Coordinates of C-alpha atoms in Angstrom, one line a residue:
M25 CA -38.6 -12.6 82.9
L26 CA -38.4 -13.8 79.3
S27 CA -38.8 -17.5 78.5
E28 CA -36.0 -19.3 76.5
R29 CA -38.2 -19.2 73.4
D30 CA -38.8 -15.4 73.8
R31 CA -35.1 -14.8 74.3
C32 CA -34.5 -16.2 70.9
Q33 CA -36.6 -13.3 69.5
V34 CA -34.7 -10.6 71.3
G35 CA -32.1 -8.4 69.7
Q36 CA -29.1 -8.7 72.0
I37 CA -26.6 -6.4 70.2
G38 CA -22.9 -7.0 70.5
P39 CA -20.1 -4.6 69.4
R40 CA -19.8 -6.4 66.0
T41 CA -23.4 -7.0 65.2
T42 CA -26.1 -4.9 63.7
R43 CA -29.7 -6.1 64.2
R44 CA -32.6 -4.8 62.3
N45 CA -36.2 -4.9 63.6
R46 CA -38.8 -5.4 60.9
H47 CA -42.4 -5.0 61.9
R48 CA -44.4 -8.0 60.9
E49 CA -47.4 -5.8 60.0
G50 CA -45.3 -4.2 57.2
G51 CA -44.4 -0.9 59.0
P52 CA -41.1 0.9 58.6
A53 CA -37.9 -0.8 59.7
E54 CA -35.7 0.7 62.4
D55 CA -32.0 0.1 62.6
A56 CA -29.9 0.2 65.8
E57 CA -26.5 -0.7 67.0
W58 CA -25.2 -0.6 70.6
N59 CA -21.9 -1.4 72.3
S60 CA -23.5 -3.2 75.2
P61 CA -24.9 -6.7 74.7
H62 CA -27.2 -6.2 77.7
F63 CA -29.3 -3.3 76.5
I64 CA -32.5 -4.7 75.1
P65 CA -35.1 -2.1 74.1
S66 CA -38.7 -3.2 74.1
F67 CA -39.2 -2.6 70.3
M68 CA -36.5 -5.2 69.6
I69 CA -38.7 -8.0 71.0
R70 CA -40.3 -9.9 68.2
P71 CA -43.4 -12.2 68.4
A72 CA -42.3 -15.5 69.8
V73 CA -44.2 -17.6 67.2
Y74 CA -43.2 -17.6 63.5
S75 CA -45.1 -19.0 60.6
R76 CA -43.9 -22.5 59.8
R77 CA -42.9 -21.3 56.4
V78 CA -40.4 -18.8 57.7
A79 CA -36.9 -20.0 58.0
R80 CA -33.9 -18.4 59.8
V81 CA -30.9 -18.4 57.5
L82 CA -27.3 -17.3 58.0
I83 CA -25.3 -16.7 54.8
T84 CA -21.5 -16.1 55.0
G85 CA -20.1 -14.0 52.3
S86 CA -23.4 -12.2 51.6
S87 CA -22.3 -8.6 51.1
A88 CA -21.9 -9.2 47.3
G89 CA -22.3 -11.7 44.5
I90 CA -24.2 -15.0 44.9
G91 CA -24.6 -14.6 48.7
L92 CA -26.1 -11.2 48.3
A93 CA -28.5 -12.4 45.6
A94 CA -29.6 -15.4 47.7
A95 CA -30.1 -13.2 50.8
T96 CA -32.2 -10.7 48.7
A97 CA -34.4 -13.6 47.3
L98 CA -34.9 -15.2 50.7
S99 CA -35.8 -11.9 52.5
K100 CA -38.3 -11.0 49.8
Q101 CA -39.9 -14.4 50.4
G102 CA -40.4 -13.5 54.0
H103 CA -37.5 -15.5 55.5
E104 CA -35.3 -14.2 58.3
V105 CA -31.9 -13.7 56.9
V106 CA -28.7 -12.8 58.8
L107 CA -26.0 -11.4 56.6
H108 CA -22.2 -11.6 57.0
A109 CA -19.6 -9.1 55.8
R110 CA -15.8 -8.9 56.1
N111 CA -15.8 -5.4 57.6
E112 CA -18.1 -2.6 58.9
W113 CA -18.4 -0.7 55.7
R114 CA -19.3 -3.8 53.7
A115 CA -21.8 -4.6 56.4
A116 CA -23.5 -1.2 56.0
E117 CA -23.6 -1.7 52.2
A118 CA -25.1 -5.2 52.7
L119 CA -27.9 -3.9 55.0
A120 CA -28.7 -1.1 52.5
A121 CA -28.9 -3.7 49.7
V122 CA -31.1 -6.1 51.7
P123 CA -33.4 -3.8 53.7
L124 CA -35.5 -6.7 54.9
A125 CA -32.6 -8.6 56.4
A126 CA -32.7 -9.3 60.1
G127 CA -29.2 -8.1 60.7
V128 CA -25.5 -8.6 59.9
V129 CA -22.5 -10.1 61.6
V130 CA -19.0 -8.9 60.8
A131 CA -15.8 -10.9 60.6
D132 CA -12.7 -11.3 58.5
L133 CA -12.6 -15.0 58.0
A134 CA -8.8 -14.9 57.6
S135 CA -8.8 -14.7 61.4
F136 CA -9.9 -17.5 63.7
Q137 CA -10.5 -15.0 66.5
E138 CA -12.8 -12.9 64.4
T139 CA -14.6 -16.0 63.0
R140 CA -15.2 -17.3 66.6
G141 CA -16.6 -13.8 67.5
M142 CA -18.9 -13.9 64.5
V143 CA -20.3 -17.2 65.5
A144 CA -21.0 -15.9 69.0
E145 CA -22.8 -12.9 67.6
A146 CA -24.7 -15.0 65.1
E147 CA -26.0 -17.3 67.9
K148 CA -27.8 -14.3 69.4
F149 CA -30.3 -14.3 66.5
G150 CA -31.5 -17.8 67.6
R151 CA -31.1 -21.2 66.2
Y152 CA -30.8 -21.4 62.4
D153 CA -32.8 -23.6 60.0
T154 CA -30.1 -23.3 57.4
V155 CA -26.5 -22.1 57.4
V156 CA -24.9 -21.3 54.0
L157 CA -21.1 -21.3 54.1
N158 CA -20.7 -19.2 51.0
A159 CA -17.7 -17.0 51.7
G160 CA -14.9 -17.6 49.3
L161 CA -11.6 -16.2 48.0
G162 CA -9.9 -16.9 44.7
L163 CA -6.6 -15.4 43.7
K164 CA -6.2 -17.1 40.3
H165 CA -2.9 -15.4 39.2
A166 CA -1.1 -15.3 42.5
T167 CA 2.3 -16.9 42.5
E168 CA 3.3 -16.2 46.1
R169 CA 1.3 -17.4 49.0
E170 CA -0.1 -15.1 51.6
L171 CA -0.3 -16.2 55.2
T172 CA -3.1 -15.3 57.7
V173 CA -2.5 -14.1 61.2
D174 CA -3.0 -17.8 62.2
G175 CA -0.2 -19.0 59.9
N176 CA -2.3 -20.6 57.2
E177 CA -2.4 -20.0 53.5
L178 CA -5.0 -17.3 52.9
T179 CA -7.3 -19.2 50.4
F180 CA -7.2 -22.4 52.5
Q181 CA -8.2 -20.6 55.7
V182 CA -10.9 -18.3 54.2
N183 CA -12.6 -21.0 52.0
T184 CA -12.1 -24.2 54.0
L185 CA -11.0 -23.7 57.6
S186 CA -13.5 -20.9 58.3
A187 CA -16.3 -23.1 56.9
Y188 CA -15.3 -25.9 59.1
L189 CA -14.9 -23.7 62.2
V190 CA -18.4 -22.1 61.8
T191 CA -19.8 -25.7 61.4
A192 CA -18.0 -26.9 64.5
L193 CA -19.0 -24.0 66.7
L194 CA -22.5 -23.0 65.7
S195 CA -25.5 -24.7 67.2
R196 CA -26.7 -27.5 64.8
P197 CA -29.0 -26.2 62.0
R198 CA -31.4 -28.3 60.1
R199 CA -29.3 -27.8 56.9
L200 CA -25.7 -26.9 56.1
I201 CA -24.8 -25.7 52.6
F202 CA -21.2 -25.5 51.5
T203 CA -20.7 -23.5 48.3
S204 CA -18.2 -25.5 46.2
S205 CA -17.9 -26.0 42.5
A206 CA -17.6 -28.6 39.7
L207 CA -14.0 -27.4 39.5
A208 CA -13.5 -29.6 42.6
G209 CA -12.8 -32.3 40.0
E210 CA -9.5 -30.5 39.3
G211 CA -8.6 -30.1 43.0
K212 CA -6.0 -32.1 44.9
L213 CA -6.2 -33.3 48.5
D214 CA -2.8 -32.9 50.2
L215 CA -3.3 -33.5 53.9
D216 CA 0.5 -33.3 54.5
D217 CA 1.0 -29.9 52.9
P218 CA -2.3 -28.0 52.7
N219 CA -0.6 -24.6 53.2
F220 CA 1.9 -25.0 50.3
M221 CA 4.8 -24.9 52.7
R222 CA 6.9 -27.3 50.6
K223 CA 5.5 -27.3 47.1
P224 CA 5.4 -24.2 44.7
F225 CA 2.4 -22.0 45.3
Q226 CA -0.2 -21.5 42.5
G227 CA -3.2 -19.4 43.3
W228 CA -5.5 -21.2 41.0
Q229 CA -4.6 -24.6 42.3
A230 CA -5.1 -23.4 45.8
Y231 CA -8.6 -22.3 44.9
L232 CA -9.4 -25.6 43.1
N233 CA -8.1 -27.5 46.2
T234 CA -10.6 -25.7 48.4
K235 CA -13.5 -26.5 46.2
L236 CA -12.6 -30.2 46.6
Q237 CA -12.1 -29.8 50.3
L238 CA -15.6 -28.2 50.7
I239 CA -17.3 -31.1 49.0
L240 CA -15.3 -33.5 51.3
L241 CA -16.4 -31.4 54.3
A242 CA -20.0 -31.4 53.2
L243 CA -20.2 -35.2 52.7
G244 CA -18.0 -35.9 55.8
V245 CA -20.1 -33.7 58.0
G246 CA -23.3 -35.3 56.7
R247 CA -21.9 -38.7 57.7
R248 CA -21.0 -37.5 61.1
L249 CA -24.1 -35.5 61.9
S250 CA -27.1 -37.6 60.8
E251 CA -29.6 -35.0 62.1
V252 CA -28.2 -32.3 59.6
D253 CA -28.7 -32.2 55.9
S254 CA -25.2 -31.3 54.7
I255 CA -25.1 -30.4 51.0
A256 CA -22.5 -29.1 48.6
F257 CA -23.6 -26.5 46.1
D258 CA -22.2 -25.8 42.7
P259 CA -23.3 -22.3 41.5
G260 CA -22.0 -22.7 38.0
W261 CA -19.8 -20.3 36.1
V262 CA -21.1 -17.0 37.4
T263 CA -19.9 -13.5 36.8
T264 CA -19.0 -12.0 40.2
Q265 CA -16.6 -9.4 41.5
M266 CA -14.1 -12.2 42.1
T267 CA -14.3 -13.7 38.7
L268 CA -14.0 -10.3 37.1
R269 CA -10.9 -9.6 39.1
N270 CA -9.5 -12.9 37.8
G271 CA -10.5 -12.1 34.2
D272 CA -13.1 -14.9 34.2
G273 CA -16.6 -13.4 33.6
G274 CA -19.0 -16.3 33.2
P275 CA -22.3 -16.8 31.3
L276 CA -24.5 -16.9 34.5
T277 CA -25.6 -14.1 36.7
P278 CA -25.5 -13.9 40.6
D279 CA -29.3 -13.7 40.5
H280 CA -29.6 -17.0 38.7
A281 CA -27.2 -18.8 41.2
G282 CA -28.7 -16.9 44.1
A283 CA -32.2 -18.1 43.3
R284 CA -31.0 -21.7 43.2
L285 CA -29.2 -21.2 46.5
A286 CA -32.3 -19.6 48.1
R287 CA -34.4 -22.6 47.0
L288 CA -31.9 -25.1 48.4
A289 CA -31.9 -23.2 51.7
T290 CA -35.6 -23.7 52.2
T291 CA -36.7 -26.8 50.4
R292 CA -36.9 -30.1 52.3
D293 CA -35.6 -32.0 49.2
V294 CA -32.0 -33.3 49.3
P295 CA -30.3 -33.5 45.9
P296 CA -28.6 -36.7 44.7
D297 CA -25.2 -37.3 46.3
S298 CA -26.0 -34.3 48.5
Y299 CA -24.6 -32.2 45.7
D300 CA -26.7 -29.5 43.9
T301 CA -25.5 -28.7 40.4
E302 CA -26.6 -27.8 36.8
R303 CA -23.4 -29.3 35.3
P304 CA -22.5 -32.8 34.3
W305 CA -19.7 -33.3 36.8
R306 CA -20.7 -35.0 40.1
P307 CA -18.7 -36.2 43.1
G308 CA -17.1 -39.6 42.4
R309 CA -15.3 -42.2 44.4
D310 CA -12.6 -39.9 45.8
E311 CA -15.0 -37.3 47.0
K312 CA -17.2 -40.0 48.6
D313 CA -14.2 -41.7 50.3
P314 CA -14.8 -41.7 54.1
E315 CA -11.1 -42.0 54.8
K316 CA -10.4 -38.8 52.8
Q317 CA -13.3 -37.0 54.5
D318 CA -12.2 -38.0 57.9
G319 CA -8.6 -37.1 57.2
L320 CA -9.7 -33.6 56.2
L321 CA -12.0 -33.2 59.2
A322 CA -9.1 -34.3 61.5
L323 CA -6.8 -31.8 59.9
C324 CA -9.3 -28.9 60.2
A325 CA -9.9 -29.8 63.9
Q326 CA -6.1 -29.8 64.5
L327 CA -5.5 -26.4 62.7
T328 CA -8.6 -24.6 64.2
G329 CA -8.4 -26.2 67.7
S330 CA -12.1 -27.1 67.5
A331 CA -13.5 -30.6 67.2
L332 CA -16.7 -31.2 65.2

C-alpha cells in the first residue's frame, strides 16, 4: 500500500487530464490517457523524493503566449510543470510544445463547473509550490457583452472569477501569482455592477477592470493567507495572439515575459508591494485599500459559491 507521500507521485488519470511520465534518468517520455481514475500502471509511479531545487508549478492559460513561454522555461530548468488548456486540442498542442511537462488539465474557465473539475484533476499531481493564474481574455473592440453559462460577463468570469475560484479550491501553494498589468491603473472597481448589467458595455474597459481586480485579489489574498506569497505580475506590453487580435502588437516577446514569470515562480524573493513589474506604474492607495480588497473577495465568494 502506498504511503501518502508516494501517492503524491502517482499518475491518477481522470477523464479530463493527461499525465506524462518523464524518466529522471533522461530516457524517453511516455504519454498515456485513461478514462478511469483508478487505473495506476507501475511505470506512472515516480520516485518519492525530489531534489529541493525542483518545484511543482501549475500555470493556467499555458497553451500559448506568456504562459506557454514560462512553462517551457520552467520545464527546461527541470521543474515539474502542469499545463492548462481550454479544450482537448489545445491541450494536445501544449503537450507537444512542452515535451518535458508533467501533464495538462483541461477546462473552459468560462464555466464554474469545468473550473471546479480542473482543480480536482490538478490536485492529483500533488501539492504545488507555485500556482500561476495566468489565463486571460481581452475583447478590446467588443461593444456587446457576452454572458457565460453561469450568467457573468465573459471577461470578468474568465479573468477574475476563475482566478479566485482556483485560489479558493486548490490546496494552498507556497506562492500564488496573478497575471495582471500596469493597465490596472485605468481600471474601475464597481462592486455593484461588475457584469455591466446597468452601464454600457465596453470590451476594453471590462479588460482594464479585471487587471485592477487581479491586483486587488493578489494583495487581498496575501493579507488573508499569511502562509502564502501572493504576488501580482505585470508582463509588460507583449505581442501575443490576444494582442494581435486586438491590433495591439507590443515591443516585448512572450519569451521575455515568460522568463520573468518563470523566475518569479521559483525564487524566494518577494518584489516590493508584492507586485513584479518593469514599468513605472505601481499599486497605490486604492489598490492597497483593505476595504476594496475585502469587498472584491466577498463579491467573488458570493458569485462563485466558494469562500476563500
